[in-house]
CSV table of C-alpha atoms in Angstrom, one decimal:
chain,number,residue,atom,x,y,z
A,1,MET,CA,25.5,2.0,19.9
A,2,LYS,CA,23.1,4.5,18.2
A,3,LYS,CA,23.2,2.4,15.0
A,4,ILE,CA,22.2,-0.7,17.0
A,5,VAL,CA,19.1,1.2,18.3
A,6,VAL,CA,18.0,2.0,14.7
A,7,TYR,CA,18.7,-1.6,13.6
A,8,PHE,CA,16.7,-2.9,16.5
A,9,LEU,CA,13.8,-0.5,15.7
A,10,GLY,CA,13.6,-1.9,12.2
A,11,PHE,CA,13.9,-5.5,13.5
A,12,THR,CA,11.1,-4.9,16.1
A,13,LEU,CA,8.7,-3.4,13.6
A,14,SER,CA,9.4,-6.1,11.1
A,15,PHE,CA,9.1,-8.9,13.7
A,16,ILE,CA,5.8,-7.6,15.1
A,17,GLU,CA,4.4,-7.3,11.5
A,18,LEU,CA,5.5,-10.8,10.8
A,19,VAL,CA,3.8,-12.2,13.9
A,20,LEU,CA,0.6,-10.2,13.1
A,21,SER,CA,0.5,-11.5,9.5
A,22,PHE,CA,0.0,-15.0,10.8
A,23,PHE,CA,-3.2,-13.8,12.4
A,24,ASN,CA,-4.3,-11.8,9.3
A,25,LYS,CA,-3.6,-8.6,11.1
A,26,SER,CA,-1.2,-5.7,10.4
A,27,LEU,CA,0.4,-2.6,12.0
A,28,CYS,CA,-1.0,-0.9,8.9
A,29,ASP,CA,-4.8,-1.3,8.4
A,30,ALA,CA,-5.0,1.2,5.5
A,31,TYR,CA,-6.4,-0.2,2.2
A,32,SER,CA,-3.1,0.7,0.5
A,33,CYS,CA,-1.1,-1.6,2.7
A,34,LYS,CA,-3.5,-4.5,2.1
A,35,LEU,CA,-3.4,-3.8,-1.7
A,36,VAL,CA,0.4,-3.9,-1.8
A,37,ALA,CA,0.4,-7.1,0.3
A,38,ASN,CA,-1.9,-8.9,-2.1
A,39,TYR,CA,0.5,-8.4,-4.9
A,40,VAL,CA,3.5,-10.1,-3.2
A,41,ARG,CA,4.0,-13.4,-5.2
A,42,TYR,CA,4.7,-15.7,-2.3
A,43,GLY,CA,2.6,-13.9,0.3
A,44,GLU,CA,3.2,-10.9,2.4
A,45,SER,CA,5.0,-12.9,5.1
A,46,ILE,CA,7.9,-13.7,2.9
A,47,LEU,CA,8.6,-10.1,2.2
A,48,ILE,CA,8.4,-9.2,5.9
A,49,LEU,CA,10.6,-12.2,6.8
A,50,ILE,CA,13.3,-10.9,4.5
A,51,GLY,CA,13.1,-7.6,6.4
A,52,VAL,CA,13.4,-9.4,9.8
A,53,VAL,CA,16.5,-11.3,8.5
A,54,THR,CA,18.0,-8.2,7.1
A,55,PHE,CA,17.8,-6.2,10.3
A,56,LEU,CA,18.9,-9.2,12.4
A,57,SER,CA,21.9,-9.6,10.2
A,58,LEU,CA,22.8,-5.9,10.6
A,59,ILE,CA,22.5,-6.2,14.4
A,60,LEU,CA,24.7,-9.4,14.6
A,61,LEU,CA,27.3,-7.8,12.3
A,62,GLU,CA,27.4,-4.6,14.3
A,63,LEU,CA,28.1,-6.7,17.5
A,64,SER,CA,30.6,-8.9,15.8
A,65,LYS,CA,34.4,-8.5,15.5
A,66,LEU,CA,34.6,-9.6,11.9
A,67,ARG,CA,37.3,-7.9,9.9
A,68,LEU,CA,35.0,-7.4,6.9
A,69,LYS,CA,31.9,-6.5,8.9
A,70,GLU,CA,31.8,-2.9,7.7
A,71,HIS,CA,32.0,-4.0,4.0
A,72,LEU,CA,29.3,-6.6,4.7
A,73,ILE,CA,27.0,-4.0,6.3
A,74,ASP,CA,27.6,-1.7,3.3
A,75,ALA,CA,26.7,-4.5,0.9
A,76,ILE,CA,23.5,-5.3,2.8
A,77,LEU,CA,22.4,-1.7,2.9
A,78,ILE,CA,23.0,-1.2,-0.8
A,79,ALA,CA,20.9,-4.3,-1.6
A,80,ALA,CA,18.2,-3.2,0.9
A,81,LEU,CA,17.9,0.3,-0.5
A,82,SER,CA,17.8,-1.0,-4.1
A,83,SER,CA,15.0,-3.3,-3.1
A,84,GLU,CA,13.1,-0.5,-1.4
A,85,GLY,CA,13.5,1.6,-4.6
A,86,LEU,CA,11.8,-1.2,-6.5
A,87,LEU,CA,9.0,-1.6,-4.0
A,88,LEU,CA,8.4,2.1,-3.8
A,89,SER,CA,8.4,2.4,-7.6
A,90,PHE,CA,5.8,-0.5,-7.8
A,91,GLN,CA,3.5,1.2,-5.3
A,92,ILE,CA,3.6,4.7,-6.8
A,93,PHE,CA,3.7,3.9,-10.6
A,94,SER,CA,1.7,0.6,-10.7
A,95,LEU,CA,-0.7,0.7,-7.8
A,96,LYS,CA,-0.7,4.5,-7.2
A,97,VAL,CA,-0.7,4.0,-3.4
A,98,ILE,CA,1.8,4.0,-0.6
A,99,CYS,CA,2.1,1.3,2.0
A,100,TYR,CA,2.7,3.1,5.3
A,101,PHE,CA,4.5,0.2,6.9
A,102,CYS,CA,6.8,-0.2,3.9
A,103,PHE,CA,7.5,3.5,3.9
A,104,SER,CA,8.4,3.4,7.6
A,105,ILE,CA,11.0,0.6,6.8
A,106,LEU,CA,12.3,2.7,3.9
A,107,LEU,CA,12.8,5.7,6.3
A,108,ILE,CA,14.7,3.5,8.7
A,109,PHE,CA,17.1,2.3,6.0
A,110,LEU,CA,17.6,5.9,4.8
A,111,ILE,CA,18.5,7.0,8.3
A,112,ILE,CA,21.0,4.2,8.6
A,113,VAL,CA,22.6,5.0,5.3
A,114,ILE,CA,22.8,8.7,6.0
A,115,VAL,CA,24.4,8.1,9.4
A,116,ARG,CA,27.0,5.8,7.8
A,117,LEU,CA,27.6,8.4,5.1
A,118,ILE,CA,28.3,11.0,7.8
A,119,GLN,CA,30.7,8.5,9.3
A,120,LYS,CA,32.6,8.5,6.0
A,121,HIS,CA,31.4,5.2,4.7
A,122,TYR,CA,31.4,6.5,1.1
A,123,LEU,CA,30.1,3.3,-0.4
A,124,MET,CA,26.7,4.5,0.8
A,125,ILE,CA,26.7,6.9,-2.2
A,126,PHE,CA,26.1,3.7,-4.3
A,127,ALA,CA,23.2,2.9,-2.0
A,128,PHE,CA,21.5,6.2,-2.9
A,129,VAL,CA,22.4,5.9,-6.6
A,130,SER,CA,21.0,2.4,-6.8
A,131,PHE,CA,17.8,3.4,-5.0
A,132,ILE,CA,17.3,6.4,-7.4
A,133,SER,CA,18.2,4.3,-10.4
A,134,VAL,CA,15.9,1.4,-9.6
A,135,PHE,CA,13.1,3.8,-8.7
A,136,PHE,CA,13.2,5.7,-12.1
A,137,VAL,CA,13.7,2.5,-14.1
A,138,GLY,CA,10.5,1.4,-12.4
A,139,TYR,CA,8.8,4.5,-13.7
A,140,LEU,CA,9.7,3.4,-17.2
A,141,VAL,CA,8.7,-0.2,-17.0
A,142,MET,CA,6.1,-0.7,-14.3
A,143,PRO,CA,2.6,-1.6,-15.6
A,144,ASN,CA,-0.4,0.5,-14.5
A,145,LEU,CA,-2.4,-1.9,-12.4
A,146,SER,CA,-4.7,0.6,-10.8
A,147,PRO,CA,-7.5,2.6,-12.4
A,148,LEU,CA,-7.8,5.0,-9.4
A,149,SER,CA,-7.6,8.7,-10.0
A,150,TYR,CA,-8.1,11.8,-7.9
A,151,GLY,CA,-11.7,12.5,-6.9
A,152,TYR,CA,-14.4,9.8,-7.0
A,153,ASP,CA,-14.2,6.5,-8.8
A,154,LEU,CA,-17.3,4.3,-9.1
A,155,PHE,CA,-17.0,0.6,-10.1
A,156,TYR,CA,-20.3,-0.7,-11.5
A,157,SER,CA,-21.8,-3.6,-13.5
A,158,LYS,CA,-24.3,-3.3,-16.4
A,159,THR,CA,-26.3,-6.1,-14.8
A,160,CYS,CA,-26.6,-4.4,-11.4
A,161,PRO,CA,-29.7,-2.3,-10.8
A,162,HIS,CA,-28.2,-0.8,-7.6
A,163,CYS,CA,-25.3,0.5,-9.7
A,164,GLU,CA,-27.8,2.0,-12.2
A,165,ARG,CA,-29.6,3.8,-9.3
A,166,THR,CA,-26.4,4.9,-7.8
A,167,ILE,CA,-25.2,6.4,-11.1
A,168,ALA,CA,-28.5,8.2,-11.5
A,169,PHE,CA,-28.3,9.5,-7.9
A,170,LEU,CA,-24.8,10.9,-8.5
A,171,LYS,CA,-25.8,12.6,-11.8
A,172,ASN,CA,-28.9,14.2,-10.2
A,173,ALA,CA,-26.6,15.4,-7.3
A,174,HIS,CA,-24.2,16.9,-10.0
A,175,ILE,CA,-21.3,14.9,-8.5
A,176,ASN,CA,-18.4,14.3,-10.9
A,177,VAL,CA,-17.4,10.7,-10.8
A,178,ASN,CA,-15.2,8.4,-12.9
A,179,LEU,CA,-17.0,5.3,-14.0
A,180,TYR,CA,-15.3,1.9,-14.4
A,181,ASN,CA,-17.0,-1.3,-15.7
A,182,VAL,CA,-16.1,-3.9,-13.0
A,183,ASN,CA,-15.6,-6.6,-15.6
A,184,GLU,CA,-12.3,-4.9,-16.5
A,185,TYR,CA,-11.1,-4.6,-12.9
A,186,LYS,CA,-12.2,-7.8,-11.2
A,187,ASN,CA,-8.6,-8.7,-10.2
A,188,PHE,CA,-8.0,-5.3,-8.8
A,189,LEU,CA,-11.1,-5.4,-6.5
A,190,ASN,CA,-10.4,-9.0,-5.6
A,191,ASN,CA,-7.0,-8.1,-4.4
A,192,ILE,CA,-8.5,-5.7,-1.8
A,193,GLY,CA,-11.2,-8.2,-0.8
A,194,ILE,CA,-14.2,-6.7,-2.6
A,195,ASN,CA,-16.6,-8.8,-4.6
A,196,GLN,CA,-19.7,-6.6,-4.7
A,197,VAL,CA,-20.8,-3.5,-6.6
A,198,PRO,CA,-21.5,-0.6,-6.7
A,199,VAL,CA,-18.1,0.4,-5.1
A,200,LEU,CA,-17.1,4.0,-4.7
A,201,PHE,CA,-13.5,4.9,-4.0
A,202,VAL,CA,-13.1,8.3,-2.4
A,203,ASN,CA,-9.6,9.6,-3.3
A,204,LEU,CA,-9.3,13.0,-1.8
A,205,LYS,CA,-6.4,14.8,-0.1
A,206,ASP,CA,-7.7,14.1,3.4
A,207,GLN,CA,-9.8,11.0,2.7
A,208,LYS,CA,-9.0,7.7,1.0
A,209,LYS,CA,-11.7,5.0,1.5
A,210,PHE,CA,-13.8,2.4,-0.3
A,211,ILE,CA,-17.6,2.6,0.2
A,212,VAL,CA,-19.7,-0.4,-0.9
A,213,GLY,CA,-23.4,-0.4,-1.6
A,214,GLN,CA,-26.0,2.0,-3.0
A,215,GLU,CA,-27.3,3.1,0.4
A,216,ASN,CA,-23.9,3.7,1.9
A,217,ILE,CA,-22.8,5.7,-1.1
A,218,GLU,CA,-25.9,7.9,-0.9
A,219,LYS,CA,-25.4,8.4,2.8
A,220,TYR,CA,-21.9,9.5,2.2
A,221,PHE,CA,-23.0,12.3,-0.1
A,222,SER,CA,-26.0,13.2,2.1
A,223,LYS,CA,-25.9,16.4,4.1
A,224,PRO,CA,-24.9,16.9,6.8
A,225,LYS,CA,-22.1,14.4,6.4
A,226,PRO,CA,-20.1,14.8,9.6
A,227,ASN,CA,-20.2,11.8,12.0
A,228,ILE,CA,-22.4,9.7,9.8
A,229,ASN,CA,-22.0,6.0,10.7
A,230,TYR,CA,-22.6,3.6,7.9
A,231,ASN,CA,-21.8,-0.1,7.4
A,232,PHE,CA,-18.9,-0.8,5.1
A,233,PHE,CA,-20.9,-3.6,3.4
A,234,ASN,CA,-24.7,-3.6,2.9
A,235,GLU,CA,-25.6,-6.8,1.1
A,236,ASN,CA,-29.2,-5.6,0.5
A,237,GLN,CA,-27.8,-2.8,-1.7
A,238,THR,CA,-25.2,-4.6,-3.7
A,239,CYS,CA,-24.8,-7.2,-6.5
A,240,ILE,CA,-22.1,-10.0,-6.4
A,241,ILE,CA,-19.6,-9.4,-9.2
A,242,GLY,CA,-20.2,-11.8,-12.1
A,243,ASN,CA,-23.7,-12.8,-10.9
A,244,ASN,CA,-27.0,-11.7,-12.5
A,245,CYS,CA,-28.7,-9.3,-10.1
A,246,THR,CA,-32.4,-8.4,-10.4
A,247,LYS,CA,-33.0,-6.8,-7.0
């Protein structure tokens, strides 16, 4: 009965996320979740639907009296954990982010596998082996799709005067920042819904956020910083990527 509860938890989370995806909403509003979702070939909904079907199948099998149900459950869990290893590897080694919703689903599968292993379903050892194998193979073959590094990353355009002033401001303030020409990373920014520069990515231990616009970036570094309210976008302080900008 306890296993049913865990299956149902996974099904509920996946089903809610599936419904929300049709309204362009999510249980996870972090930029990392949005970034991962944009790289799913046939759309985020397909990946979530697979999760819903997987947990529903586990529930139905657990309630059934099929003679081979335990072997079928083991097979589903081995496949599921292998897939999670691939997804986690892609997030960490290619995008350098973690989708919190995806990680929650991974934890649920891990709990299920550990419980079954305690119950002497030794095929679950193969689930762990496949997860670890796929994860580290991903480390060897996954392309690096994200330029982001620890600290501050600024995307700029050579034709953007706001970018030029932002860079000058950061230099005068003695703030170390990694500079990226936006022409080389258009797809990356498009995948998170940003088409304007300058864009500052704050990648600190306790903060991970994108700040768009010269004024917003300057406000972020102004003192005192606590409780500063700024608009995420400020069209008067940005240039559209790919367009000539003379403001």
